[in-house]
PDB file of C-alpha atoms in Angstrom:
ATOM      1  CA  MET A  69      73.842  78.302  48.763  1.00  0.00           C
ATOM      2  CA  VAL A  70      72.929  75.038  50.851  1.00  0.00           C
ATOM      3  CA  ARG A  71      76.092  74.497  51.924  1.00  0.00           C
ATOM      4  CA  GLN A  72      77.305  77.936  52.724  1.00  0.00           C
ATOM      5  CA  GLU A  73      74.600  78.506  54.575  1.00  0.00           C
ATOM      6  CA  ARG A  74      75.245  75.027  56.850  1.00  0.00           C
ATOM      7  CA  ALA A  75      79.114  77.003  57.076  1.00  0.00           C
ATOM      8  CA  VAL A  76      77.492  79.608  58.453  1.00  0.00           C
ATOM      9  CA  ARG A  77      75.703  77.981  61.059  1.00  0.00           C
ATOM     10  CA  THR A  78      78.224  75.387  62.158  1.00  0.00           C
ATOM     11  CA  ARG A  79      80.552  78.549  62.357  1.00  0.00           C
ATOM     12  CA  ARG A  80      78.488  80.474  64.389  1.00  0.00           C
ATOM     13  CA  LEU A  81      77.485  77.046  66.303  1.00  0.00           C
ATOM     14  CA  ILE A  82      81.414  77.194  67.155  1.00  0.00           C
ATOM     15  CA  LEU A  83      81.579  80.395  68.634  1.00  0.00           C
ATOM     16  CA  GLU A  84      78.778  80.260  70.710  1.00  0.00           C
ATOM     17  CA  ALA A  85      80.126  76.950  72.094  1.00  0.00           C
ATOM     18  CA  ALA A  86      83.995  78.648  72.514  1.00  0.00           C
ATOM     19  CA  ALA A  87      82.348  81.934  74.146  1.00  0.00           C
ATOM     20  CA  SER A  88      81.139  79.806  76.497  1.00  0.00           C
ATOM     21  CA  VAL A  89      84.016  77.836  76.979  1.00  0.00           C
ATOM     22  CA  PHE A  90      86.573  80.521  77.672  1.00  0.00           C
ATOM     23  CA  ASP A  91      84.022  82.698  79.722  1.00  0.00           C
ATOM     24  CA  GLU A  92      83.835  79.690  82.223  1.00  0.00           C
ATOM     25  CA  TYR A  93      87.630  78.663  81.919  1.00  0.00           C
ATOM     26  CA  GLY A  94      89.602  81.832  80.263  1.00  0.00           C
ATOM     27  CA  TYR A  95      91.673  81.721  77.696  1.00  0.00           C
ATOM     28  CA  GLU A  96      94.758  79.114  78.835  1.00  0.00           C
ATOM     29  CA  GLY A  97      92.614  76.846  80.334  1.00  0.00           C
ATOM     30  CA  ALA A  98      89.960  76.628  77.314  1.00  0.00           C
ATOM     31  CA  THR A  99      90.569  73.547  75.309  1.00  0.00           C
ATOM     32  CA  ILE A 100      89.468  72.869  71.619  1.00  0.00           C
ATOM     33  CA  GLY A 101      88.132  69.360  72.799  1.00  0.00           C
ATOM     34  CA  GLU A 102      85.560  71.574  75.484  1.00  0.00           C
ATOM     35  CA  VAL A 103      84.923  73.273  72.194  1.00  0.00           C
ATOM     36  CA  VAL A 104      84.032  70.679  70.057  1.00  0.00           C
ATOM     37  CA  ALA A 105      81.996  69.080  72.741  1.00  0.00           C
ATOM     38  CA  ARG A 106      79.939  71.703  73.275  1.00  0.00           C
ATOM     39  CA  ALA A 107      79.146  72.715  70.066  1.00  0.00           C
ATOM     40  CA  GLY A 108      78.533  68.893  68.853  1.00  0.00           C
ATOM     41  CA  VAL A 109      80.646  69.174  65.918  1.00  0.00           C
ATOM     42  CA  THR A 110      83.797  67.575  64.824  1.00  0.00           C
ATOM     43  CA  ARG A 111      87.153  68.770  65.742  1.00  0.00           C
ATOM     44  CA  GLY A 112      87.864  69.323  61.829  1.00  0.00           C
ATOM     45  CA  ALA A 113      84.995  71.235  61.459  1.00  0.00           C
ATOM     46  CA  VAL A 114      86.263  73.565  64.352  1.00  0.00           C
ATOM     47  CA  TYR A 115      89.715  73.519  62.444  1.00  0.00           C
ATOM     48  CA  PHE A 116      88.354  74.455  59.038  1.00  0.00           C
ATOM     49  CA  HIS A 117      86.853  77.791  60.393  1.00  0.00           C
ATOM     50  CA  PHE A 118      89.477  78.719  63.016  1.00  0.00           C
ATOM     51  CA  ALA A 119      93.196  77.690  62.428  1.00  0.00           C
ATOM     52  CA  SER A 120      93.883  78.002  66.104  1.00  0.00           C
ATOM     53  CA  LYS A 121      92.794  78.399  69.793  1.00  0.00           C
ATOM     54  CA  ARG A 122      94.076  82.201  69.401  1.00  0.00           C
ATOM     55  CA  GLU A 123      91.887  82.504  66.140  1.00  0.00           C
ATOM     56  CA  LEU A 124      88.950  80.992  67.610  1.00  0.00           C
ATOM     57  CA  ALA A 125      89.337  83.520  70.787  1.00  0.00           C
ATOM     58  CA  GLN A 126      89.713  86.297  68.263  1.00  0.00           C
ATOM     59  CA  GLY A 127      86.799  85.558  66.289  1.00  0.00           C
ATOM     60  CA  VAL A 128      84.935  85.527  69.776  1.00  0.00           C
ATOM     61  CA  VAL A 129      86.262  89.128  70.419  1.00  0.00           C
ATOM     62  CA  GLU A 130      84.957  90.433  66.762  1.00  0.00           C
ATOM     63  CA  GLU A 131      81.662  88.649  67.411  1.00  0.00           C
ATOM     64  CA  GLN A 132      80.607  91.263  70.085  1.00  0.00           C
ATOM     65  CA  PHE A 133      80.134  94.083  67.480  1.00  0.00           C
ATOM     66  CA  GLY A 134      76.765  91.597  66.307  1.00  0.00           C
ATOM     67  CA  ARG A 135      75.308  92.364  69.636  1.00  0.00           C
ATOM     68  CA  ASP A 136      75.302  95.888  68.908  1.00  0.00           C
ATOM     69  CA  GLU A 137      72.259  96.717  67.555  1.00  0.00           C
ATOM     70  CA  ILE A 138      70.189  99.369  68.611  1.00  0.00           C
ATOM     71  CA  PRO A 139      66.905 101.001  67.465  1.00  0.00           C
ATOM     72  CA  GLU A 140      67.410 104.185  65.972  1.00  0.00           C
ATOM     73  CA  ARG A 141      66.177 107.097  67.171  1.00  0.00           C
ATOM     74  CA  HIS A 142      65.671 110.811  66.129  1.00  0.00           C
ATOM     75  CA  CYS A 143      67.856 111.785  68.983  1.00  0.00           C
ATOM     76  CA  LYS A 144      71.650 110.470  68.583  1.00  0.00           C
ATOM     77  CA  LEU A 145      72.616 110.894  71.963  1.00  0.00           C
ATOM     78  CA  GLN A 146      69.505 108.587  72.791  1.00  0.00           C
ATOM     79  CA  GLU A 147      71.278 105.863  70.608  1.00  0.00           C
ATOM     80  CA  PHE A 148      74.620 106.550  72.674  1.00  0.00           C
ATOM     81  CA  VAL A 149      72.970 105.570  75.812  1.00  0.00           C
ATOM     82  CA  ASP A 150      70.937 102.814  74.883  1.00  0.00           C
ATOM     83  CA  LEU A 151      74.413 101.174  73.600  1.00  0.00           C
ATOM     84  CA  GLY A 152      76.150 101.333  76.531  1.00  0.00           C
ATOM     85  CA  MET A 153      72.992 100.259  78.641  1.00  0.00           C
ATOM     86  CA  VAL A 154      71.463  97.342  76.066  1.00  0.00           C
ATOM     87  CA  VAL A 155      75.511  96.015  76.118  1.00  0.00           C
ATOM     88  CA  ALA A 156      75.292  96.474  80.356  1.00  0.00           C
ATOM     89  CA  HIS A 157      71.701  94.262  80.245  1.00  0.00           C
ATOM     90  CA  LEU A 158      73.121  91.869  77.753  1.00  0.00           C
ATOM     91  CA  MET A 159      76.966  90.917  79.096  1.00  0.00           C
ATOM     92  CA  PRO A 160      75.794  89.298  82.116  1.00  0.00           C
ATOM     93  CA  ARG A 161      73.423  86.941  79.708  1.00  0.00           C
ATOM     94  CA  ASP A 162      75.725  86.149  76.507  1.00  0.00           C
ATOM     95  CA  PRO A 163      78.257  84.496  76.822  1.00  0.00           C
ATOM     96  CA  LEU A 164      80.038  86.031  73.700  1.00  0.00           C
ATOM     97  CA  LEU A 165      79.987  89.622  75.110  1.00  0.00           C
ATOM     98  CA  SER A 166      81.180  88.559  78.608  1.00  0.00           C
ATOM     99  CA  ALA A 167      83.962  85.653  76.581  1.00  0.00           C
ATOM    100  CA  GLY A 168      84.658  88.834  74.768  1.00  0.00           C
ATOM    101  CA  ALA A 169      85.200  91.044  77.587  1.00  0.00           C
ATOM    102  CA  ARG A 170      87.185  88.494  79.529  1.00  0.00           C
ATOM    103  CA  LEU A 171      89.684  87.872  76.765  1.00  0.00           C
ATOM    104  CA  SER A 172      89.980  91.525  75.321  1.00  0.00           C
ATOM    105  CA  LEU A 173      90.176  93.306  78.742  1.00  0.00           C
ATOM    106  CA  GLY A 174      93.080  90.639  80.109  1.00  0.00           C
ATOM    107  CA  GLN A 175      91.073  89.436  82.851  1.00  0.00           C
ATOM    108  CA  ASP A 176      93.305  86.323  82.288  1.00  0.00           C
ATOM    109  CA  VAL A 177      96.677  85.739  81.977  1.00  0.00           C
ATOM    110  CA  PHE A 178      96.177  86.372  77.906  1.00  0.00           C
ATOM    111  CA  GLY A 179      94.605  89.332  77.255  1.00  0.00           C
ATOM    112  CA  ASP A 180      96.034  90.763  73.713  1.00  0.00           C
ATOM    113  CA  PHE A 181      94.054  90.530  70.737  1.00  0.00           C
ATOM    114  CA  SER A 182      94.681  93.388  68.675  1.00  0.00           C
ATOM    115  CA  GLY A 183      93.611  95.910  71.022  1.00  0.00           C
ATOM    116  CA  GLY A 184      90.591  93.908  72.268  1.00  0.00           C
ATOM    117  CA  ALA A 185      87.536  95.032  71.723  1.00  0.00           C
ATOM    118  CA  ALA A 186      87.926  98.674  72.936  1.00  0.00           C
ATOM    119  CA  PRO A 187      88.524 100.304  69.289  1.00  0.00           C
ATOM    120  CA  GLY A 188      85.472  99.116  67.812  1.00  0.00           C
ATOM    121  CA  TRP A 189      83.202 100.440  70.660  1.00  0.00           C
ATOM    122  CA  ILE A 190      85.306 103.427  70.508  1.00  0.00           C
ATOM    123  CA  GLU A 191      84.773 103.751  66.772  1.00  0.00           C
ATOM    124  CA  ARG A 192      80.874 102.885  67.376  1.00  0.00           C
ATOM    125  CA  ALA A 193      80.082 105.490  69.894  1.00  0.00           C
ATOM    126  CA  GLU A 194      82.461 107.849  67.741  1.00  0.00           C
ATOM    127  CA  SER A 195      79.836 107.497  64.906  1.00  0.00           C
ATOM    128  CA  VAL A 196      76.845 107.929  66.828  1.00  0.00           C
ATOM    129  CA  LEU A 197      78.318 110.896  68.761  1.00  0.00           C
ATOM    130  CA  THR A 198      79.694 112.678  65.371  1.00  0.00           C
ATOM    131  CA  VAL A 199      75.970 112.794  64.374  1.00  0.00           C
ATOM    132  CA  ALA A 200      74.690 114.177  67.525  1.00  0.00           C
ATOM    133  CA  ALA A 201      77.313 116.845  67.040  1.00  0.00           C
ATOM    134  CA  GLU A 202      76.149 117.926  63.373  1.00  0.00           C
ATOM    135  CA  ARG A 203      72.633 117.668  64.607  1.00  0.00           C
ATOM    136  CA  GLY A 204      73.452 120.422  67.464  1.00  0.00           C
ATOM    137  CA  GLU A 205      73.005 117.730  70.101  1.00  0.00           C
ATOM    138  CA  VAL A 206      76.309 118.232  72.166  1.00  0.00           C
ATOM    139  CA  LEU A 207      77.685 121.112  73.764  1.00  0.00           C
ATOM    140  CA  PRO A 208      80.334 123.011  71.919  1.00  0.00           C
ATOM    141  CA  GLN A 209      83.449 121.687  73.676  1.00  0.00           C
ATOM    142  CA  VAL A 210      82.535 118.017  72.872  1.00  0.00           C
ATOM    143  CA  VAL A 211      84.789 117.013  70.839  1.00  0.00           C
ATOM    144  CA  PRO A 212      83.381 112.949  69.291  1.00  0.00           C
ATOM    145  CA  ALA A 213      86.448 111.321  69.110  1.00  0.00           C
ATOM    146  CA  GLU A 214      88.165 112.149  72.494  1.00  0.00           C
ATOM    147  CA  THR A 215      84.653 111.745  74.575  1.00  0.00           C
ATOM    148  CA  ALA A 216      83.838 108.128  72.923  1.00  0.00           C
ATOM    149  CA  TRP A 217      87.641 107.176  74.238  1.00  0.00           C
ATOM    150  CA  LEU A 218      86.639 108.829  77.360  1.00  0.00           C
ATOM    151  CA  VAL A 219      83.423 107.313  77.570  1.00  0.00           C
ATOM    152  CA  THR A 220      84.237 103.704  76.594  1.00  0.00           C
ATOM    153  CA  GLY A 221      87.193 103.968  78.902  1.00  0.00           C
ATOM    154  CA  ALA A 222      85.083 104.810  81.960  1.00  0.00           C
ATOM    155  CA  TRP A 223      82.435 101.788  80.845  1.00  0.00           C
ATOM    156  CA  THR A 224      85.082  99.556  80.804  1.00  0.00           C
ATOM    157  CA  GLY A 225      86.306 100.367  84.212  1.00  0.00           C
ATOM    158  CA  VAL A 226      82.808 100.151  85.428  1.00  0.00           C
ATOM    159  CA  GLN A 227      82.393  96.701  83.923  1.00  0.00           C
ATOM    160  CA  ILE A 228      85.488  95.329  85.463  1.00  0.00           C
ATOM    161  CA  GLN A 229      84.719  96.982  89.072  1.00  0.00           C
ATOM    162  CA  SER A 230      80.989  95.248  88.840  1.00  0.00           C
ATOM    163  CA  GLN A 231      82.336  91.779  88.178  1.00  0.00           C
ATOM    164  CA  LYS A 232      84.930  91.878  90.476  1.00  0.00           C
ATOM    165  CA  MET A 233      82.776  93.326  93.371  1.00  0.00           C
ATOM    166  CA  SER A 234      79.484  91.621  92.281  1.00  0.00           C
ATOM    167  CA  GLY A 235      79.796  88.950  89.049  1.00  0.00           C
ATOM    168  CA  ARG A 236      78.164  92.076  87.314  1.00  0.00           C
ATOM    169  CA  ALA A 237      75.002  91.228  89.253  1.00  0.00           C
ATOM    170  CA  ASP A 238      74.865  95.458  89.231  1.00  0.00           C
ATOM    171  CA  LEU A 239      76.160  96.058  86.014  1.00  0.00           C
ATOM    172  CA  GLU A 240      73.005  98.175  84.774  1.00  0.00           C
ATOM    173  CA  ARG A 241      72.783 100.084  87.749  1.00  0.00           C
ATOM    174  CA  ARG A 242      76.025 101.104  87.753  1.00  0.00           C
ATOM    175  CA  VAL A 243      75.935 102.163  84.155  1.00  0.00           C
ATOM    176  CA  ALA A 244      73.090 103.825  84.374  1.00  0.00           C
ATOM    177  CA  VAL A 245      74.978 105.989  87.226  1.00  0.00           C
ATOM    178  CA  LEU A 246      78.008 106.394  84.754  1.00  0.00           C
ATOM    179  CA  TYR A 247      75.606 108.111  82.298  1.00  0.00           C
ATOM    180  CA  GLN A 248      73.673 110.432  84.570  1.00  0.00           C
ATOM    181  CA  HIS A 249      76.896 111.583  86.000  1.00  0.00           C
ATOM    182  CA  LEU A 250      78.642 112.403  82.713  1.00  0.00           C
ATOM    183  CA  MET A 251      75.402 113.366  80.204  1.00  0.00           C
ATOM    184  CA  PRO A 252      75.342 116.717  81.275  1.00  0.00           C
ATOM    185  CA  SER A 253      78.778 117.710  80.249  1.00  0.00           C
ATOM    186  CA  ILE A 254      78.392 116.158  77.086  1.00  0.00           C
ATOM    187  CA  ALA A 255      74.469 116.705  75.971  1.00  0.00           C
ATOM    188  CA  VAL A 256      72.987 120.597  75.538  1.00  0.00           C
ATOM    189  CA  PRO A 257      70.393 121.325  78.428  1.00  0.00           C
ATOM    190  CA  GLY A 258      66.965 121.012  75.817  1.00  0.00           C
ATOM    191  CA  VAL A 259      68.603 117.147  74.896  1.00  0.00           C
ATOM    192  CA  LEU A 260      69.717 116.314  78.329  1.00  0.00           C
ATOM    193  CA  ALA A 261      65.939 116.644  79.380  1.00  0.00           C
ATOM    194  CA  THR A 262      64.408 114.106  76.939  1.00  0.00           C
ATOM    195  CA  LEU A 263      67.336 111.712  77.568  1.00  0.00           C
ATOM    196  CA  ASP A 264      65.855 108.360  79.310  1.00  0.00           C
ATOM    197  CA  LEU A 265      68.825 107.039  81.913  1.00  0.00           C
ATOM    198  CA  GLY A 266      66.672 105.109  83.897  1.00  0.00           C
ATOM    199  CA  VAL A 267      68.285 101.884  85.153  1.00  0.00           C
ATOM    200  CA  ASP A 268      66.447  99.454  83.189  1.00  0.00           C
ATOM    201  CA  ARG A 269      66.466 101.335  79.835  1.00  0.00           C
ATOM    202  CA  GLY A 270      69.046  98.184  78.216  1.00  0.00           C
ATOM    203  CA  GLY A 271      66.041  95.592  79.301  1.00  0.00           C
ATOM    204  CA  ARG A 272      63.392  98.025  77.365  1.00  0.00           C
ATOM    205  CA  VAL A 273      64.978  98.400  74.337  1.00  0.00           C
ATOM    206  CA  VAL A 274      66.224  94.753  74.040  1.00  0.00           C
ATOM    207  CA  ALA A 275      62.355  93.780  74.900  1.00  0.00           C
ATOM    208  CA  GLU A 276      61.845  96.863  71.518  1.00  0.00           C
ATOM    209  CA  LEU A 277      64.032  95.132  69.586  1.00  0.00           C
ATOM    210  CA  GLU A 278      62.357  91.290  70.035  1.00  0.00           C
ATOM    211  CA  ALA A 279      59.198  93.046  69.797  1.00  0.00           C
ATOM    212  CA  ALA A 280      60.079  94.540  66.364  1.00  0.00           C
ATOM    213  CA  ARG A 281      61.705  91.248  64.896  1.00  0.00           C
ATOM    214  CA  SER A 282      58.600  89.093  66.358  1.00  0.00           C
ATOM    215  CA  VAL A 283      56.455  91.477  64.258  1.00  0.00           C
ATOM    216  CA  GLY A 284      59.106  91.270  60.908  1.00  0.00           C
ATOM    217  CA  SER A 285      58.906  87.937  60.878  1.00  0.00           C
ATOM    218  CA  GLY A 286      55.363  87.183  60.911  1.00  0.00           C
ATOM    219  CA  GLY A 287      55.488  86.288  64.645  1.00  0.00           C
ATOM    220  CA  GLY A 288      52.223  87.875  65.710  1.00  0.00           C
ATOM    221  CA  ASP A 289      51.387  91.707  66.555  1.00  0.00           C
ATOM    222  CA  ALA A 290      53.361  93.318  69.240  1.00  0.00           C
ATOM    223  CA  GLY A 291      50.723  96.082  69.143  1.00  0.00           C
ATOM    224  CA  PRO A 292      51.254  99.940  66.861  1.00  0.00           C
ATOM    225  CA  GLY A 293      53.376 101.108  69.591  1.00  0.00           C
ATOM    226  CA  ALA A 294      55.675  97.915  69.806  1.00  0.00           C
ATOM    227  CA  ALA A 295      58.724  99.262  67.373  1.00  0.00           C
ATOM    228  CA  ALA A 296      57.621 103.092  67.906  1.00  0.00           C
ATOM    229  CA  GLU A 297      58.610 103.956  71.096  1.00  0.00           C
ATOM    230  CA  ALA A 298      61.394 107.109  71.136  1.00  0.00           C
ATOM    231  CA  GLY A 299      60.791 107.151  67.525  1.00  0.00           C
ATOM    232  CA  VAL A 300      62.227 104.274  66.056  1.00  0.00           C
ATOM    233  CA  GLY A 301      63.203 104.547  62.564  1.00  0.00           C
ATOM    234  CA  GLY A 302      65.077 101.242  61.746  1.00  0.00           C
ATOM    235  CA  ILE A 303      68.132  99.637  63.778  1.00  0.00           C
ATOM    236  CA  ALA A 304      71.316 101.380  63.970  1.00  0.00           C
ATOM    237  CA  SER A 305      74.199  98.790  63.927  1.00  0.00           C
ATOM    238  CA  ARG A 306      78.026  99.085  63.347  1.00  0.00           C
TER     239      ARG A 306
END
């Protein structure tokens, strides 16, 4: 068990180092040697977990989906919005998300990793929208699979433009505006009126998650309402 835990930690360390390298240099410019140096491990350790640079890049792309935790809400459409806003908040701050986007969206000369991250995000969004539809939160014409594809594509376009024009400095604002425009065509009026579509929504949800983890790990009492905002019932993840 100790050996297994050590292997998991080493793999995680390698992925984080690789993400910073891919994010900085792109796929073609990245080298295993630089990953080894940043991770502080041996070259053999890298190749034990990943047989090639391509496999390492694929691992970075797939690791994004460990970053999509959101609090479970009574309103599933709030979860739908929160997912996009949390990623918008974290992407400029988290090399794994940033590198995953760069690799999977073809923002350099090497971009096709089994369809990239988009299918996973579409699947995640569709699952939330499907439950929202079952609960009567969406308009009758909404088809969860189609809406998930459309919103994921629109989010991706916003991310690319934000990266090109501001280095993602305005990403949260741009994504908030996206949801402010799209949600009236998805949510029934009674639900739409309750949705929090604020620019700072992602940061507040991330802070809520951190407070809940702190309490859960015995890190102190963050207050009686720390994990109860908007009806939190747990962590909704992939």
